[in-house]
mmCIF file of C-alpha atoms in Angstrom:
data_model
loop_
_atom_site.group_PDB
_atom_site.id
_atom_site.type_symbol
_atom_site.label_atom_id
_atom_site.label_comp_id
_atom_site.label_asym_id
_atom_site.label_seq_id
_atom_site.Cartn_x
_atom_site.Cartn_y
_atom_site.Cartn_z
ATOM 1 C CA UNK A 103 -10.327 -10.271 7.534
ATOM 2 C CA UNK A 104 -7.319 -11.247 5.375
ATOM 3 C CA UNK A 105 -8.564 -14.112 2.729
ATOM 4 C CA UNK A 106 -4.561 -15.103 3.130
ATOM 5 C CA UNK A 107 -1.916 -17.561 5.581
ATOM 6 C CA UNK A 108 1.304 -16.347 5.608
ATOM 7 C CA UNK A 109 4.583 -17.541 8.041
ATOM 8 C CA UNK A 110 5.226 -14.395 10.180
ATOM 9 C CA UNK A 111 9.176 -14.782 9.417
ATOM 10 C CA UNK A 112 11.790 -16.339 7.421
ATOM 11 C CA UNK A 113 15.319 -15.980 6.641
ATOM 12 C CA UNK A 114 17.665 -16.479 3.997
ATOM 13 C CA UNK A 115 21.246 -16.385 2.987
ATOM 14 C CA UNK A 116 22.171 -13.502 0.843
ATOM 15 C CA UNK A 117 22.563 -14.743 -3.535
ATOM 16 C CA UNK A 118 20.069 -17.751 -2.068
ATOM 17 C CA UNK A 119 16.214 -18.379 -3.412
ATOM 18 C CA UNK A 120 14.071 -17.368 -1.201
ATOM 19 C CA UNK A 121 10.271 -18.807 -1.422
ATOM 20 C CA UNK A 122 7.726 -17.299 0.844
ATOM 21 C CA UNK A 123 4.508 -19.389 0.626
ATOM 22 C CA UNK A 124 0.933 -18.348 0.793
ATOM 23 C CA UNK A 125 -2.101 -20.265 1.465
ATOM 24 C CA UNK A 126 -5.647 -19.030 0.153
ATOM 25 C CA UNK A 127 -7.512 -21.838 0.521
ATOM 26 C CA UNK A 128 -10.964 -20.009 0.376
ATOM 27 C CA UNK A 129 -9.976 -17.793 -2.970
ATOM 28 C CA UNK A 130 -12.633 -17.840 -6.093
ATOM 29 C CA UNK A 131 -12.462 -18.233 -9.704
ATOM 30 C CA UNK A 132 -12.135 -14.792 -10.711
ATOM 31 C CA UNK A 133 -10.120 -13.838 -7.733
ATOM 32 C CA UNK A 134 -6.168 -12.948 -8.315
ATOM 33 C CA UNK A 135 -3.288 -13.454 -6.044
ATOM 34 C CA UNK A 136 -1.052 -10.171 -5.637
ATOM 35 C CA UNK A 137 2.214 -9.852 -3.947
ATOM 36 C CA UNK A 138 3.479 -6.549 -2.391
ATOM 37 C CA UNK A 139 6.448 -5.644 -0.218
ATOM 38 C CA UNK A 140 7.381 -3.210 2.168
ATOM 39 C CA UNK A 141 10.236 -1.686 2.956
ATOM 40 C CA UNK A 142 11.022 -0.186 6.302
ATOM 41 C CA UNK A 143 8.398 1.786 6.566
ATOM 42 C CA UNK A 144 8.617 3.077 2.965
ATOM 43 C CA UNK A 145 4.930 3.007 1.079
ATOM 44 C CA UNK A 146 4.158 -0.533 -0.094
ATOM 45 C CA UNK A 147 5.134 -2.004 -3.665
ATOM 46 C CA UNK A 148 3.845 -3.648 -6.206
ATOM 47 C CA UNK A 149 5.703 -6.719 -6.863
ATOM 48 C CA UNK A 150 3.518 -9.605 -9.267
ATOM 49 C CA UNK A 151 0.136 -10.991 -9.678
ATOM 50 C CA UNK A 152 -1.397 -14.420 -11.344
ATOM 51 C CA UNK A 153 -4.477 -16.096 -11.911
ATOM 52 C CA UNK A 154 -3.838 -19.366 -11.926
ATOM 53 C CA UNK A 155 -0.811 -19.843 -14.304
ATOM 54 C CA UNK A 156 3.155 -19.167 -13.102
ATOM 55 C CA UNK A 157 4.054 -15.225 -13.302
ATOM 56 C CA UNK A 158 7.799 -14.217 -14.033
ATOM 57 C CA UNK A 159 9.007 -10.873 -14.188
ATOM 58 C CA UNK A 160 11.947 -8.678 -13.091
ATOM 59 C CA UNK A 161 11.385 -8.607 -9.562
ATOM 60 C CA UNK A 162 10.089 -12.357 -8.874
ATOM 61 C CA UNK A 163 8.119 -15.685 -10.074
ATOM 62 C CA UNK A 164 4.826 -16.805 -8.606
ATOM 63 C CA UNK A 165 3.908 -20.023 -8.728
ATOM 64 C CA UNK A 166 0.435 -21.067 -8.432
ATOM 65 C CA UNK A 167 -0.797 -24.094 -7.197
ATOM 66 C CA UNK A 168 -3.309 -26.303 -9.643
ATOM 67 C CA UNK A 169 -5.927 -26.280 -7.483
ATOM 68 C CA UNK A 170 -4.746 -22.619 -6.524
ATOM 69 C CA UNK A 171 -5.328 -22.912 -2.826
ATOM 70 C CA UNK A 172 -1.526 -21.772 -2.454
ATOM 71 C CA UNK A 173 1.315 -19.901 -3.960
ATOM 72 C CA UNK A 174 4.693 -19.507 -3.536
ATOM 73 C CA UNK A 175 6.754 -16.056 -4.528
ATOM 74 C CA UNK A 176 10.433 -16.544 -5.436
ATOM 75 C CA UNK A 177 13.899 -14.219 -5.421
ATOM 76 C CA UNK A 178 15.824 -15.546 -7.410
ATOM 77 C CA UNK A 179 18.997 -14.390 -5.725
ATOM 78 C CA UNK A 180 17.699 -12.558 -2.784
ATOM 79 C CA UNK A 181 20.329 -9.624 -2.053
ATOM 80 C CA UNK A 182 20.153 -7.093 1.295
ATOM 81 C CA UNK A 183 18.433 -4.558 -0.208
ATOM 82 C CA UNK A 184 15.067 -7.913 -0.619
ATOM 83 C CA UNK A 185 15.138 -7.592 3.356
ATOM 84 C CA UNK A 186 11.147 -6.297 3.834
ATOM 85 C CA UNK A 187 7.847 -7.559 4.527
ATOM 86 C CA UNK A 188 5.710 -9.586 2.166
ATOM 87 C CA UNK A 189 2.205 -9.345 1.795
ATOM 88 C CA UNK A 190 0.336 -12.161 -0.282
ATOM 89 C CA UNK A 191 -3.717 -10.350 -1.365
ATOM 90 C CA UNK A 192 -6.084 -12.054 -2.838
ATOM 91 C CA UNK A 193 -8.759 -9.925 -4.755
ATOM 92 C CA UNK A 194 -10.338 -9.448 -7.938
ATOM 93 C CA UNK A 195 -9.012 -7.578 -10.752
ATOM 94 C CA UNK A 196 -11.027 -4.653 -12.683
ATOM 95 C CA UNK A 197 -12.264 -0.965 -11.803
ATOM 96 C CA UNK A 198 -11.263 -0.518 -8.230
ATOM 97 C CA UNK A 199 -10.028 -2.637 -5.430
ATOM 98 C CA UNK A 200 -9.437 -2.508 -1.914
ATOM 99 C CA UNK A 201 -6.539 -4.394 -0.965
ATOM 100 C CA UNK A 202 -6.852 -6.259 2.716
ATOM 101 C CA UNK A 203 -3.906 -6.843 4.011
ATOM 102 C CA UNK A 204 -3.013 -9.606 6.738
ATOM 103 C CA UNK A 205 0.529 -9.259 8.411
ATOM 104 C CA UNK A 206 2.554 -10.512 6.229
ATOM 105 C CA UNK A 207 5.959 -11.892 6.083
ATOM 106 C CA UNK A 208 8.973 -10.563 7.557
ATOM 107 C CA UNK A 209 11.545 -11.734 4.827
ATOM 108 C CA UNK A 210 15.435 -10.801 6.614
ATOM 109 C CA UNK A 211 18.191 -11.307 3.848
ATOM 110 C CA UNK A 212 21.736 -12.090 5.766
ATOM 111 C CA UNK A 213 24.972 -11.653 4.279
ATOM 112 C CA UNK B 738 6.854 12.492 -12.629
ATOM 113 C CA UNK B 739 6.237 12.610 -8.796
ATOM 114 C CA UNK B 740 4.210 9.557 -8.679
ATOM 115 C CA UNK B 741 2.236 9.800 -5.294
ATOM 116 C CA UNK B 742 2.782 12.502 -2.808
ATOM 117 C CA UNK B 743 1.998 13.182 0.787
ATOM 118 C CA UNK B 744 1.871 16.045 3.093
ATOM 119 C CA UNK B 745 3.124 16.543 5.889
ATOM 120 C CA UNK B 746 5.483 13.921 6.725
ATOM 121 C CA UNK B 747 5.382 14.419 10.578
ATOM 122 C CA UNK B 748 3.035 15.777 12.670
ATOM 123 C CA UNK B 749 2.147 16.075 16.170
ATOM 124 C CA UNK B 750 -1.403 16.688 17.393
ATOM 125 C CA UNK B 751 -2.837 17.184 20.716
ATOM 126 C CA UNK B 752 -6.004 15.058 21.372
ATOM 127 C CA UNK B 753 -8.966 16.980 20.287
ATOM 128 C CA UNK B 754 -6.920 19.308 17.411
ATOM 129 C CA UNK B 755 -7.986 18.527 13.957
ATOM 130 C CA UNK B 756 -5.696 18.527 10.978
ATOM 131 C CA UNK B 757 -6.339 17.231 7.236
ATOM 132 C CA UNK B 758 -3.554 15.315 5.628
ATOM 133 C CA UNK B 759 -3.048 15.891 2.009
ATOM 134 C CA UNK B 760 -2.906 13.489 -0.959
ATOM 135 C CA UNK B 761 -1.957 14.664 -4.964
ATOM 136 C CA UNK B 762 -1.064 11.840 -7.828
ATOM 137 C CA UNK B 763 0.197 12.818 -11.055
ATOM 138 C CA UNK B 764 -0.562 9.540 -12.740
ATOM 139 C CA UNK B 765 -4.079 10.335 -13.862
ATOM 140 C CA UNK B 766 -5.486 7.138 -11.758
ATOM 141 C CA UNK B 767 -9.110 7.150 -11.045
ATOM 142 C CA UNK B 768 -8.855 5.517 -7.941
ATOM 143 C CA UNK B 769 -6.993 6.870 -4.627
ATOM 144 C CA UNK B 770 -7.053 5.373 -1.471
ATOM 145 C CA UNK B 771 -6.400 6.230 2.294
ATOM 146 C CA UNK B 772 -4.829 3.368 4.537
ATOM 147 C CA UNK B 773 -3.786 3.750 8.332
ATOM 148 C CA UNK B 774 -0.588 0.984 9.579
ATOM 149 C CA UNK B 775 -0.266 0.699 13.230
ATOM 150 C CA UNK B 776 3.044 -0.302 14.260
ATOM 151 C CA UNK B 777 3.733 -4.218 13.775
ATOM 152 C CA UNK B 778 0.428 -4.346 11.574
ATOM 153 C CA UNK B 779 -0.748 -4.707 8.112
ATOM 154 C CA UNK B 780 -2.326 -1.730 6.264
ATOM 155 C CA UNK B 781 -6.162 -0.852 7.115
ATOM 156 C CA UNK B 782 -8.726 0.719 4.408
ATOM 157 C CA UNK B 783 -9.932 3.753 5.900
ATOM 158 C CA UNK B 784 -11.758 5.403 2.664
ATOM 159 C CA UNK B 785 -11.561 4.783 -1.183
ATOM 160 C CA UNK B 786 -12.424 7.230 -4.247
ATOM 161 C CA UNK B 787 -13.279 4.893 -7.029
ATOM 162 C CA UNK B 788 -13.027 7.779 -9.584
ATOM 163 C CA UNK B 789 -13.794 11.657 -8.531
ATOM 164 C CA UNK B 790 -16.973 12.939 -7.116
ATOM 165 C CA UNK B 791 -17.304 9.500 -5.255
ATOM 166 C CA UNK B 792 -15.785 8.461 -1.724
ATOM 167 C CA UNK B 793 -16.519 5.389 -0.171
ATOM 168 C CA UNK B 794 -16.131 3.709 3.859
ATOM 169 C CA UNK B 795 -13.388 1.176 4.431
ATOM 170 C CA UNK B 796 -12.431 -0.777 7.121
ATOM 171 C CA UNK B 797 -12.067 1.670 9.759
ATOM 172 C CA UNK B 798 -13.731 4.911 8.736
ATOM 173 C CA UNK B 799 -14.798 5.961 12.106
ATOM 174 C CA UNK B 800 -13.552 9.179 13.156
ATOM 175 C CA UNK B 801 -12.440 10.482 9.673
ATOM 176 C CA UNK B 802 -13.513 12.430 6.557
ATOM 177 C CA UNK B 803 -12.360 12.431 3.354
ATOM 178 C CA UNK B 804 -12.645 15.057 0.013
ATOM 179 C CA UNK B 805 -11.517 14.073 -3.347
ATOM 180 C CA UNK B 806 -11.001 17.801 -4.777
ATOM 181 C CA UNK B 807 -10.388 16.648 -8.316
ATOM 182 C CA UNK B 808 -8.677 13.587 -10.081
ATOM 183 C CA UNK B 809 -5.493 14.805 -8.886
ATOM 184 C CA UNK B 810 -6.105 14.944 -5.305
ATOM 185 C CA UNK B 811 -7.330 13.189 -2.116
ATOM 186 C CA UNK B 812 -7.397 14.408 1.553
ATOM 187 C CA UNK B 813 -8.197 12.670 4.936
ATOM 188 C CA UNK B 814 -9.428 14.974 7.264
ATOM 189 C CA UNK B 815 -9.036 14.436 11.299
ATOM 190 C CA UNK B 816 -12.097 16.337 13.109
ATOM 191 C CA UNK B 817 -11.200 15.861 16.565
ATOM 192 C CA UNK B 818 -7.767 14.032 16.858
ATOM 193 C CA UNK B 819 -7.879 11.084 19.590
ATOM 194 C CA UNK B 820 -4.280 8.994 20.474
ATOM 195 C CA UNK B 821 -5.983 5.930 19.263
ATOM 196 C CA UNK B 822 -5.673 7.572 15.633
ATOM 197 C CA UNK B 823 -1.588 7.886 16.455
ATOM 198 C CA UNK B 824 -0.500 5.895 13.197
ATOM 199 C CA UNK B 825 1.385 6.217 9.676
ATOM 200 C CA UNK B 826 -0.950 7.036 7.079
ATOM 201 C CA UNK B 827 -0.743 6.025 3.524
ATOM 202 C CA UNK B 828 -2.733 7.587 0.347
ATOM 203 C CA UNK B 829 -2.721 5.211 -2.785
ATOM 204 C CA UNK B 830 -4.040 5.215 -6.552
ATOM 205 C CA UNK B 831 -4.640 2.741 -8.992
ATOM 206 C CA UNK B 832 -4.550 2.099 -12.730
ATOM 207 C CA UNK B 833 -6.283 -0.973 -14.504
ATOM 208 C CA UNK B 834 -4.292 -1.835 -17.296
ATOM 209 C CA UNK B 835 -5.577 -5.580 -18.597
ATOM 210 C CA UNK B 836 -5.769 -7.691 -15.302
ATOM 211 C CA UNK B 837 -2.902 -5.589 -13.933
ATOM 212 C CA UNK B 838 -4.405 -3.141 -11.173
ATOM 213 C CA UNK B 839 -1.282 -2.039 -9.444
ATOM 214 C CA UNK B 840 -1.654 0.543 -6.671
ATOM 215 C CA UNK B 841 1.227 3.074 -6.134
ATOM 216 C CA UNK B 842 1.824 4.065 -2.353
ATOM 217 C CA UNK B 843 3.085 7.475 -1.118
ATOM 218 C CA UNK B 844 6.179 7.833 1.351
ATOM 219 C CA UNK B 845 3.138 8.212 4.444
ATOM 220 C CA UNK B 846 2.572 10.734 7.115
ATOM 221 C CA UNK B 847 3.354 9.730 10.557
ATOM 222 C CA UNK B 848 1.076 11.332 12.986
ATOM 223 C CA UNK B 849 1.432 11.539 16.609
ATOM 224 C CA UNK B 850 -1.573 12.359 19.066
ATOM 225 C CA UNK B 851 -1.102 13.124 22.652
#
């Protein structure tokens, strides 16, 4: 079963922020929070990971609770081509993994 | 630089055919993966290859096989093809670089089994 809580849809306006939230209450020391997306049916993609401090790079931010029962990913300025579904993973990091993912969040960006 | 590559990208079986889907990374990752996505769903571990010569169960092995051939390469095999196995399938590998393990998908195989 996923380890994750994610809101099965959201919208947002096109050049707007959009935050998709995450909830992992039951997630362990060692254990990392990954974001992926998926594009229409394309192969999923790697988007950003974090521990437990805030993660920027040129895709997104993550933002990671204190007590890092939660997280939030931003877009910055979301655009049309951002329209995909989310998945937040929890799992540790180091020699090989098995991602588990739950359904995710259907993200649509409107002009 | 190819990344992750999959073959075929359609097929149709009839229910008791068997077929093996193909899997070849250029990336040099140890690991390689095999997911299944039924429409609506997330992705499902069927088998893992941690590094060659070694495969390992999933989620939801039952009713497939899997070979890793070399570091390059990873196929799923379908014995005897049943319409509950109608799905797109995904192969994946993996690098570890620091606390970065980032797995690269391929474009999928959609298979159809009537």
């Amino acid at each position: 079963d996923a380890k994750t809580t994610q809101p099965p849809s959201m919208d947002c306006a096109e050049g707007r922020a959009a935050n998709l939230p995450c909830n992992h209450s039951t997630i362990s020391g060692n254990e990392y929070v990954y974001w992926y997306r998926q594009i229409h049916s394309q192969g999923p993609q790697y988007i950003i990971h974090g521990l437990k401090n805030n993660e920027t790079n040129e895709m997104a931010s993550l933002i990671i609770t204190e007590d890092r029962k939660s997280s939030t990913l931003i877009l910055p300025h979301a655009t049309l081509r951002d329209t995909a579904v989310y998945y937040c993973i929890v799992m540790f990091s180091g020699g090989y993994n098995k991602l588990i993912f739950g359904a995710g969040t259907r993200l649509a960006v409107h002009p | 630089n190819a990344g992750v590559t999959q073959t075929p990208k359609f097929q149709v079986l009839k229910t008791g055919q068997s077929m093996t889907l193909q899997c070849a990374q250029d990336m040099n990752h140890n690991s390689m993966y095999w997911y299944r996505q039924d429409p609506g769903m997330g992705l499902r571990l069927i088998y893992y290859s941690a590094s060659e010569g070694t495969t390992d169960k999933g989620e939801v092995p039952n009713g497939y096989n899997v070979s890793r051939l070399n570091k390059r390469e990873f196929s799923l095999r379908l014995e005897s093809a049943a319409p509950s196995q109608t799905s797109v399938y995904f192969c994946a590998s993996s690098e570890l670089m620091g606390s970065k393990e980032t797995q690269y998908f391929g474009p999928g195989t959609r298979l159809l089994v009537l």
